[in-house]
């Protein structure tokens, strides 16, 4: 006997250009036990990881600024201030985030702490993001960062004070969800340490 609340009845690939966009038809068992046919488009770009690099002594964070086309076509200037991040591409979240942090910020971080994982846009995107925190020191800088030109990356590295970064969330200068979540995690951690 099938106890699954979902029966997929049809699957169609709409695009396999950059990532994979599929259209699913399915029956969903409602809470009252009845079945309802639904259709959804699902974008599969793989899973990712992100990290907030911070320095407690200096009270600073390392963030990046880069162009994001989807924000540009949604009435925004397109340049987002974000925590370093990347797709897993068959690596473990810990391995990938160390590589992405170095590639994007120029800092080699050995010790990373996983704080949680979350679906950022579960209504249409399959991606689950693994969230990390990592302390950095000035001596951890091994390169200039900036990302990979062959991947279309042109990343500016920003070192901001804690209070400045927190204020930029309030002012709307930082609007990236994963970055806001990590900054709020840091802010809560700092508050907890003061208690």
PDB file of C-alpha atoms in Angstrom:
ATOM      1  CA  UNK A   1       0.000   0.000   0.000  1.00  0.00           C
ATOM      2  CA  UNK A   2       1.385   3.398  -1.050  1.00  0.00           C
ATOM      3  CA  UNK A   3       1.437   5.905   1.812  1.00  0.00           C
ATOM      4  CA  UNK A   4       3.178   8.678  -0.136  1.00  0.00           C
ATOM      5  CA  UNK A   5       1.150  11.896  -0.280  1.00  0.00           C
ATOM      6  CA  UNK A   6       2.413  12.517  -3.840  1.00  0.00           C
ATOM      7  CA  UNK A   7       2.011  10.562  -7.103  1.00  0.00           C
ATOM      8  CA  UNK A   8       3.930  12.033 -10.046  1.00  0.00           C
ATOM      9  CA  UNK A   9       1.836  11.538 -13.182  1.00  0.00           C
ATOM     10  CA  UNK A  10       3.966  13.339 -15.786  1.00  0.00           C
ATOM     11  CA  UNK A  11       7.419  14.936 -16.051  1.00  0.00           C
ATOM     12  CA  UNK A  12       8.588  17.201 -18.890  1.00  0.00           C
ATOM     13  CA  UNK A  13      11.982  18.880 -19.338  1.00  0.00           C
ATOM     14  CA  UNK A  14      11.389  22.525 -20.298  1.00  0.00           C
ATOM     15  CA  UNK A  15      15.049  23.618 -20.329  1.00  0.00           C
ATOM     16  CA  UNK A  16      18.436  22.015 -19.833  1.00  0.00           C
ATOM     17  CA  UNK A  17      20.449  25.076 -20.841  1.00  0.00           C
ATOM     18  CA  UNK A  18      22.076  26.491 -17.689  1.00  0.00           C
ATOM     19  CA  UNK A  19      20.452  24.228 -15.113  1.00  0.00           C
ATOM     20  CA  UNK A  20      17.419  21.955 -15.291  1.00  0.00           C
ATOM     21  CA  UNK A  21      13.840  23.264 -15.482  1.00  0.00           C
ATOM     22  CA  UNK A  22      11.099  20.632 -15.402  1.00  0.00           C
ATOM     23  CA  UNK A  23       7.316  20.683 -15.389  1.00  0.00           C
ATOM     24  CA  UNK A  24       5.706  18.120 -13.070  1.00  0.00           C
ATOM     25  CA  UNK A  25       2.095  16.985 -13.026  1.00  0.00           C
ATOM     26  CA  UNK A  26       1.195  15.170  -9.848  1.00  0.00           C
ATOM     27  CA  UNK A  27      -1.596  14.092  -7.563  1.00  0.00           C
ATOM     28  CA  UNK A  28      -1.357  15.448  -4.021  1.00  0.00           C
ATOM     29  CA  UNK A  29      -3.253  13.834  -1.149  1.00  0.00           C
ATOM     30  CA  UNK A  30      -4.993  16.610   0.751  1.00  0.00           C
ATOM     31  CA  UNK A  31      -5.430  16.618   4.521  1.00  0.00           C
ATOM     32  CA  UNK A  32      -9.027  15.366   4.130  1.00  0.00           C
ATOM     33  CA  UNK A  33      -7.734  12.287   2.237  1.00  0.00           C
ATOM     34  CA  UNK A  34      -8.891  13.376  -1.217  1.00  0.00           C
ATOM     35  CA  UNK A  35      -6.484  13.630  -4.165  1.00  0.00           C
ATOM     36  CA  UNK A  36      -5.961  16.815  -6.176  1.00  0.00           C
ATOM     37  CA  UNK A  37      -4.120  17.079  -9.493  1.00  0.00           C
ATOM     38  CA  UNK A  38      -1.552  19.894  -9.616  1.00  0.00           C
ATOM     39  CA  UNK A  39       1.170  21.129 -11.973  1.00  0.00           C
ATOM     40  CA  UNK A  40       4.405  22.903 -10.966  1.00  0.00           C
ATOM     41  CA  UNK A  41       7.588  24.016 -12.662  1.00  0.00           C
ATOM     42  CA  UNK A  42      10.710  23.063 -10.688  1.00  0.00           C
ATOM     43  CA  UNK A  43      14.170  24.544 -11.218  1.00  0.00           C
ATOM     44  CA  UNK A  44      17.032  22.228 -10.230  1.00  0.00           C
ATOM     45  CA  UNK A  45      20.397  23.950  -9.939  1.00  0.00           C
ATOM     46  CA  UNK A  46      21.921  21.614  -7.359  1.00  0.00           C
ATOM     47  CA  UNK A  47      22.626  22.319  -3.692  1.00  0.00           C
ATOM     48  CA  UNK A  48      24.933  25.015  -2.360  1.00  0.00           C
ATOM     49  CA  UNK A  49      26.876  26.340   0.590  1.00  0.00           C
ATOM     50  CA  UNK A  50      27.492  29.808   1.993  1.00  0.00           C
ATOM     51  CA  UNK A  51      29.769  31.193   4.706  1.00  0.00           C
ATOM     52  CA  UNK A  52      30.018  34.316   6.807  1.00  0.00           C
ATOM     53  CA  UNK A  53      33.674  35.066   7.466  1.00  0.00           C
ATOM     54  CA  UNK A  54      34.139  37.161  10.601  1.00  0.00           C
ATOM     55  CA  UNK A  55      36.935  38.476  12.820  1.00  0.00           C
ATOM     56  CA  UNK A  56      36.003  38.979  16.478  1.00  0.00           C
ATOM     57  CA  UNK A  57      39.055  41.073  17.387  1.00  0.00           C
ATOM     58  CA  UNK A  58      38.542  43.536  14.544  1.00  0.00           C
ATOM     59  CA  UNK A  59      34.718  43.149  14.718  1.00  0.00           C
ATOM     60  CA  UNK A  60      34.580  42.777  10.949  1.00  0.00           C
ATOM     61  CA  UNK A  61      32.963  40.529   8.342  1.00  0.00           C
ATOM     62  CA  UNK A  62      34.073  39.693   4.805  1.00  0.00           C
ATOM     63  CA  UNK A  63      31.329  40.016   2.217  1.00  0.00           C
ATOM     64  CA  UNK A  64      31.346  40.246  -1.565  1.00  0.00           C
ATOM     65  CA  UNK A  65      29.527  42.374  -4.133  1.00  0.00           C
ATOM     66  CA  UNK A  66      28.594  40.933  -7.514  1.00  0.00           C
ATOM     67  CA  UNK A  67      26.066  41.369 -10.322  1.00  0.00           C
ATOM     68  CA  UNK A  68      22.942  39.169 -10.230  1.00  0.00           C
ATOM     69  CA  UNK A  69      20.783  39.281 -13.384  1.00  0.00           C
ATOM     70  CA  UNK A  70      17.539  38.023 -11.748  1.00  0.00           C
ATOM     71  CA  UNK A  71      17.609  40.973  -9.332  1.00  0.00           C
ATOM     72  CA  UNK A  72      18.279  43.396 -12.186  1.00  0.00           C
ATOM     73  CA  UNK A  73      15.187  42.268 -14.115  1.00  0.00           C
ATOM     74  CA  UNK A  74      13.179  42.630 -10.887  1.00  0.00           C
ATOM     75  CA  UNK A  75      13.646  46.419 -10.649  1.00  0.00           C
ATOM     76  CA  UNK A  76      16.907  46.366  -8.642  1.00  0.00           C
ATOM     77  CA  UNK A  77      20.314  47.685  -9.755  1.00  0.00           C
ATOM     78  CA  UNK A  78      21.611  44.109  -9.835  1.00  0.00           C
ATOM     79  CA  UNK A  79      24.652  44.391  -7.550  1.00  0.00           C
ATOM     80  CA  UNK A  80      24.137  42.368  -4.386  1.00  0.00           C
ATOM     81  CA  UNK A  81      26.249  42.364  -1.243  1.00  0.00           C
ATOM     82  CA  UNK A  82      26.471  38.729  -0.197  1.00  0.00           C
ATOM     83  CA  UNK A  83      28.275  36.147   1.878  1.00  0.00           C
ATOM     84  CA  UNK A  84      30.612  33.966  -0.202  1.00  0.00           C
ATOM     85  CA  UNK A  85      28.722  31.006  -1.659  1.00  0.00           C
ATOM     86  CA  UNK A  86      28.700  28.397  -4.379  1.00  0.00           C
ATOM     87  CA  UNK A  87      27.134  25.222  -5.679  1.00  0.00           C
ATOM     88  CA  UNK A  88      28.417  21.944  -4.256  1.00  0.00           C
ATOM     89  CA  UNK A  89      29.263  20.352  -7.634  1.00  0.00           C
ATOM     90  CA  UNK A  90      29.684  16.856  -6.088  1.00  0.00           C
ATOM     91  CA  UNK A  91      31.891  18.105  -3.216  1.00  0.00           C
ATOM     92  CA  UNK A  92      30.946  17.965   0.464  1.00  0.00           C
ATOM     93  CA  UNK A  93      29.478  21.232   1.789  1.00  0.00           C
ATOM     94  CA  UNK A  94      32.546  21.758   4.036  1.00  0.00           C
ATOM     95  CA  UNK A  95      35.017  21.153   1.202  1.00  0.00           C
ATOM     96  CA  UNK A  96      33.125  23.342  -1.271  1.00  0.00           C
ATOM     97  CA  UNK A  97      32.686  26.295   1.080  1.00  0.00           C
ATOM     98  CA  UNK A  98      36.397  26.416   1.892  1.00  0.00           C
ATOM     99  CA  UNK A  99      37.174  26.505  -1.847  1.00  0.00           C
ATOM    100  CA  UNK A 100      34.490  29.122  -2.569  1.00  0.00           C
ATOM    101  CA  UNK A 101      35.613  31.350   0.316  1.00  0.00           C
ATOM    102  CA  UNK A 102      39.184  31.360  -1.004  1.00  0.00           C
ATOM    103  CA  UNK A 103      38.143  31.800  -4.632  1.00  0.00           C
ATOM    104  CA  UNK A 104      35.751  34.677  -3.905  1.00  0.00           C
ATOM    105  CA  UNK A 105      37.385  36.490  -0.954  1.00  0.00           C
ATOM    106  CA  UNK A 106      41.051  35.476  -1.221  1.00  0.00           C
ATOM    107  CA  UNK A 107      41.057  34.128   2.366  1.00  0.00           C
ATOM    108  CA  UNK A 108      41.919  30.493   3.194  1.00  0.00           C
ATOM    109  CA  UNK A 109      39.756  29.365   6.091  1.00  0.00           C
ATOM    110  CA  UNK A 110      40.635  26.056   7.720  1.00  0.00           C
ATOM    111  CA  UNK A 111      38.017  25.866  10.473  1.00  0.00           C
ATOM    112  CA  UNK A 112      34.370  26.181   9.419  1.00  0.00           C
ATOM    113  CA  UNK A 113      31.274  25.691  11.572  1.00  0.00           C
ATOM    114  CA  UNK A 114      28.035  24.483  10.021  1.00  0.00           C
ATOM    115  CA  UNK A 115      25.128  26.329  11.608  1.00  0.00           C
ATOM    116  CA  UNK A 116      22.121  25.040   9.629  1.00  0.00           C
ATOM    117  CA  UNK A 117      20.754  24.133   6.193  1.00  0.00           C
ATOM    118  CA  UNK A 118      17.711  25.696   4.543  1.00  0.00           C
ATOM    119  CA  UNK A 119      15.631  25.755   1.383  1.00  0.00           C
ATOM    120  CA  UNK A 120      15.661  29.368   0.190  1.00  0.00           C
ATOM    121  CA  UNK A 121      12.882  29.328  -2.420  1.00  0.00           C
ATOM    122  CA  UNK A 122      11.015  26.019  -1.979  1.00  0.00           C
ATOM    123  CA  UNK A 123       8.049  27.075  -4.103  1.00  0.00           C
ATOM    124  CA  UNK A 124      10.067  26.661  -7.298  1.00  0.00           C
ATOM    125  CA  UNK A 125      13.749  25.824  -6.657  1.00  0.00           C
ATOM    126  CA  UNK A 126      15.149  22.497  -5.377  1.00  0.00           C
ATOM    127  CA  UNK A 127      18.337  24.038  -3.919  1.00  0.00           C
ATOM    128  CA  UNK A 128      19.190  23.413  -0.264  1.00  0.00           C
ATOM    129  CA  UNK A 129      21.898  25.721   1.096  1.00  0.00           C
ATOM    130  CA  UNK A 130      24.315  24.700   3.856  1.00  0.00           C
ATOM    131  CA  UNK A 131      25.162  27.704   6.065  1.00  0.00           C
ATOM    132  CA  UNK A 132      28.587  28.102   7.676  1.00  0.00           C
ATOM    133  CA  UNK A 133      30.447  30.548   9.893  1.00  0.00           C
ATOM    134  CA  UNK A 134      34.219  30.871   9.893  1.00  0.00           C
ATOM    135  CA  UNK A 135      36.731  33.084  11.670  1.00  0.00           C
ATOM    136  CA  UNK A 136      39.411  34.726   9.587  1.00  0.00           C
ATOM    137  CA  UNK A 137      42.634  36.527  10.451  1.00  0.00           C
ATOM    138  CA  UNK A 138      44.536  39.021   8.261  1.00  0.00           C
ATOM    139  CA  UNK A 139      47.268  36.377   7.779  1.00  0.00           C
ATOM    140  CA  UNK A 140      44.723  33.990   6.196  1.00  0.00           C
ATOM    141  CA  UNK A 141      44.715  36.048   3.006  1.00  0.00           C
ATOM    142  CA  UNK A 142      46.364  34.016   0.238  1.00  0.00           C
ATOM    143  CA  UNK A 143      45.039  35.824  -2.836  1.00  0.00           C
ATOM    144  CA  UNK A 144      43.001  38.742  -4.079  1.00  0.00           C
ATOM    145  CA  UNK A 145      39.703  36.881  -4.430  1.00  0.00           C
ATOM    146  CA  UNK A 146      37.288  38.104  -7.066  1.00  0.00           C
ATOM    147  CA  UNK A 147      36.020  34.765  -8.349  1.00  0.00           C
ATOM    148  CA  UNK A 148      36.723  33.084 -11.664  1.00  0.00           C
ATOM    149  CA  UNK A 149      36.506  35.158 -14.837  1.00  0.00           C
ATOM    150  CA  UNK A 150      35.757  32.037 -16.918  1.00  0.00           C
ATOM    151  CA  UNK A 151      32.611  31.544 -14.790  1.00  0.00           C
ATOM    152  CA  UNK A 152      31.552  35.140 -15.441  1.00  0.00           C
ATOM    153  CA  UNK A 153      32.467  36.253 -11.919  1.00  0.00           C
ATOM    154  CA  UNK A 154      33.665  39.800 -11.252  1.00  0.00           C
ATOM    155  CA  UNK A 155      33.539  39.954  -7.459  1.00  0.00           C
ATOM    156  CA  UNK A 156      34.457  42.871  -5.211  1.00  0.00           C
ATOM    157  CA  UNK A 157      35.608  41.903  -1.698  1.00  0.00           C
ATOM    158  CA  UNK A 158      34.239  44.053   1.146  1.00  0.00           C
ATOM    159  CA  UNK A 159      35.475  44.107   4.729  1.00  0.00           C
ATOM    160  CA  UNK A 160      32.804  45.735   6.881  1.00  0.00           C
ATOM    161  CA  UNK A 161      32.442  46.383  10.599  1.00  0.00           C
ATOM    162  CA  UNK A 162      29.823  44.300  12.403  1.00  0.00           C
ATOM    163  CA  UNK A 163      27.643  47.307  13.192  1.00  0.00           C
ATOM    164  CA  UNK A 164      27.926  48.649   9.636  1.00  0.00           C
ATOM    165  CA  UNK A 165      26.857  45.275   8.166  1.00  0.00           C
ATOM    166  CA  UNK A 166      23.926  44.949  10.595  1.00  0.00           C
ATOM    167  CA  UNK A 167      22.839  48.510   9.732  1.00  0.00           C
ATOM    168  CA  UNK A 168      23.029  47.714   6.003  1.00  0.00           C
ATOM    169  CA  UNK A 169      20.426  44.994   6.492  1.00  0.00           C
ATOM    170  CA  UNK A 170      18.135  47.515   8.202  1.00  0.00           C
ATOM    171  CA  UNK A 171      18.717  50.174   5.526  1.00  0.00           C
ATOM    172  CA  UNK A 172      18.073  47.767   2.643  1.00  0.00           C
ATOM    173  CA  UNK A 173      21.626  47.899   1.280  1.00  0.00           C
ATOM    174  CA  UNK A 174      21.959  44.162   2.001  1.00  0.00           C
ATOM    175  CA  UNK A 175      18.942  42.341   0.557  1.00  0.00           C
ATOM    176  CA  UNK A 176      20.332  38.845  -0.066  1.00  0.00           C
ATOM    177  CA  UNK A 177      18.426  36.316   2.074  1.00  0.00           C
ATOM    178  CA  UNK A 178      21.319  33.992   2.907  1.00  0.00           C
ATOM    179  CA  UNK A 179      23.508  36.914   3.928  1.00  0.00           C
ATOM    180  CA  UNK A 180      20.801  38.422   6.112  1.00  0.00           C
ATOM    181  CA  UNK A 181      20.316  35.056   7.833  1.00  0.00           C
ATOM    182  CA  UNK A 182      24.048  34.697   8.531  1.00  0.00           C
ATOM    183  CA  UNK A 183      24.412  38.273   9.788  1.00  0.00           C
ATOM    184  CA  UNK A 184      21.429  37.798  12.085  1.00  0.00           C
ATOM    185  CA  UNK A 185      22.967  34.550  13.329  1.00  0.00           C
ATOM    186  CA  UNK A 186      26.166  36.435  14.156  1.00  0.00           C
ATOM    187  CA  UNK A 187      24.193  39.233  15.831  1.00  0.00           C
ATOM    188  CA  UNK A 188      22.289  36.733  17.991  1.00  0.00           C
ATOM    189  CA  UNK A 189      25.534  34.975  18.893  1.00  0.00           C
ATOM    190  CA  UNK A 190      27.061  38.283  19.985  1.00  0.00           C
ATOM    191  CA  UNK A 191      23.977  39.141  22.045  1.00  0.00           C
ATOM    192  CA  UNK A 192      24.077  35.726  23.719  1.00  0.00           C
ATOM    193  CA  UNK A 193      27.742  36.246  24.661  1.00  0.00           C
ATOM    194  CA  UNK A 194      26.833  39.527  26.400  1.00  0.00           C
ATOM    195  CA  UNK A 195      24.192  37.895  28.620  1.00  0.00           C
TER     196      UNK A 195
END
